Coordinates of C-alpha atoms in Angstrom, one line a residue:
X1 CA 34.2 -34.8 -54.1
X2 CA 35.8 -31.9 -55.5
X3 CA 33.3 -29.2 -56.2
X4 CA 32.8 -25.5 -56.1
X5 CA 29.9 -22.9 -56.4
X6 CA 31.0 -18.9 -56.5
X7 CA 28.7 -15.6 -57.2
X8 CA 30.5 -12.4 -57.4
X9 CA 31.6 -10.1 -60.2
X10 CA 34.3 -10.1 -62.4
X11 CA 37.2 -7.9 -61.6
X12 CA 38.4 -7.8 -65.6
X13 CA 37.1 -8.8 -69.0
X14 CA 37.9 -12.6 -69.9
X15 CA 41.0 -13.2 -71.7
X16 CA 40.1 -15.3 -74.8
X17 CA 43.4 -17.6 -76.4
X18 CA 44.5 -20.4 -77.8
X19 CA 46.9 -23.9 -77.5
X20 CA 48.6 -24.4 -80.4
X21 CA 46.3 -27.4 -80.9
X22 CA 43.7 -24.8 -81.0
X23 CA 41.7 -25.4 -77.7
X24 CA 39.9 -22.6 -76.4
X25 CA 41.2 -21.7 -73.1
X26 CA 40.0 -18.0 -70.8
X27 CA 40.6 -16.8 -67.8
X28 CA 39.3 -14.6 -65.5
X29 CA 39.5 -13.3 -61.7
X30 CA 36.1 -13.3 -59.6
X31 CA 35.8 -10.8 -56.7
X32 CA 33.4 -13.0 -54.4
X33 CA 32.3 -11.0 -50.7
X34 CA 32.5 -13.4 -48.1
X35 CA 29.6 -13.5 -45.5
X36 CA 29.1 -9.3 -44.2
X37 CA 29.9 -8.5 -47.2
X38 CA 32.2 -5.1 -47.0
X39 CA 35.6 -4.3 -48.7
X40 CA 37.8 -5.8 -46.8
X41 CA 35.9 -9.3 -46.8
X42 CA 36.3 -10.0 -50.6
X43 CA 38.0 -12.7 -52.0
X44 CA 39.4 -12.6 -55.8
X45 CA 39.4 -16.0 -57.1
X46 CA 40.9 -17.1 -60.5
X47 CA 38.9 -18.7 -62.8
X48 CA 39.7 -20.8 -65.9
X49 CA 37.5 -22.4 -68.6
X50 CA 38.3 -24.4 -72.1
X51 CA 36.5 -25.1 -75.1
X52 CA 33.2 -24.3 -76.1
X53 CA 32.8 -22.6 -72.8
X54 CA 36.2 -20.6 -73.0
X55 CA 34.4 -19.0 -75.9
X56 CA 31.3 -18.8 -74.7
X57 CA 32.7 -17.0 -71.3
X58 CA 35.4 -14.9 -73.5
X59 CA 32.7 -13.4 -76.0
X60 CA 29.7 -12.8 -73.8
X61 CA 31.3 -11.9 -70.3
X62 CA 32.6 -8.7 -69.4
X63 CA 34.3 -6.7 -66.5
X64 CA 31.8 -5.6 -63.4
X65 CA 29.0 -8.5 -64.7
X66 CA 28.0 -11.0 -61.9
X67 CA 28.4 -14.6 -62.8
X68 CA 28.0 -17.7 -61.0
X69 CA 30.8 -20.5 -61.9
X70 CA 30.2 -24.4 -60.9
X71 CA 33.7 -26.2 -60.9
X72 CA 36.4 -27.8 -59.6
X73 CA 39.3 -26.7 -57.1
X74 CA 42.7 -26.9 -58.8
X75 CA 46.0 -26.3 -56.9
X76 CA 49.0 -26.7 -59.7
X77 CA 52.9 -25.5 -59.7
X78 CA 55.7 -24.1 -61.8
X79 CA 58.6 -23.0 -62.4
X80 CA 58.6 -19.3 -63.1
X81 CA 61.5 -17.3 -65.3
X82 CA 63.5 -16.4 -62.0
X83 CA 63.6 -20.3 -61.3
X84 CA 61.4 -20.6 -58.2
X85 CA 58.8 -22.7 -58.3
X86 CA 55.0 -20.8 -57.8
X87 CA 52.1 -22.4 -56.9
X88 CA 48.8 -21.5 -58.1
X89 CA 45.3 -22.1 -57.3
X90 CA 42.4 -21.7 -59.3
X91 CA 39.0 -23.2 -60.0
X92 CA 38.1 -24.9 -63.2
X93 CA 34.7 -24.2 -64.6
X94 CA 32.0 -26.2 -66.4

């Protein structure tokens, strides 16, 4: 089972775009303490959401707000423009 549960606050306001099939897509980067809290015990997860909630998420949320995102774990690559291939990892809300 691939789920995930995160609570923190969000390090930048939501970027709201769109395919060009015109599917809702926004991202965002959660800063999410880990257990003592502190600094230096913070991890900043990306976040990504489509559709209705891409809109939702890009017109309602804003930088420094808490939030708590349910989703999935999502570890994809590509090629970036100096030709080596990047991996990301990121967590698909719904």
């Amino acid at each position: 089972m691939n789920q995930c549960q995160l609570m923190g606050r969000l390090v930048r306001d939501p970027e709201l775009k769109y395919t060009p099939q015109g599917t809702a897509v926004t991202s965002f980067t959660l800063a999410v303490d880990r257990f003592g809290g502190g600094k230096d015990n913070t991890d900043f997860i990306s976040i990504v959401t489509w559709e209705k909630l891409a809109e939702v998420c890009g017109n309602n949320l804003a930088k420094g707000q808490r939030a708590m995102v349910e989703g999935r774990l999502q570890i994809r690559s590509f090629e970036g423009k100096d030709g080596q291939k990047r991996w990301v990892t990121e967590i698909i809300a719904q």
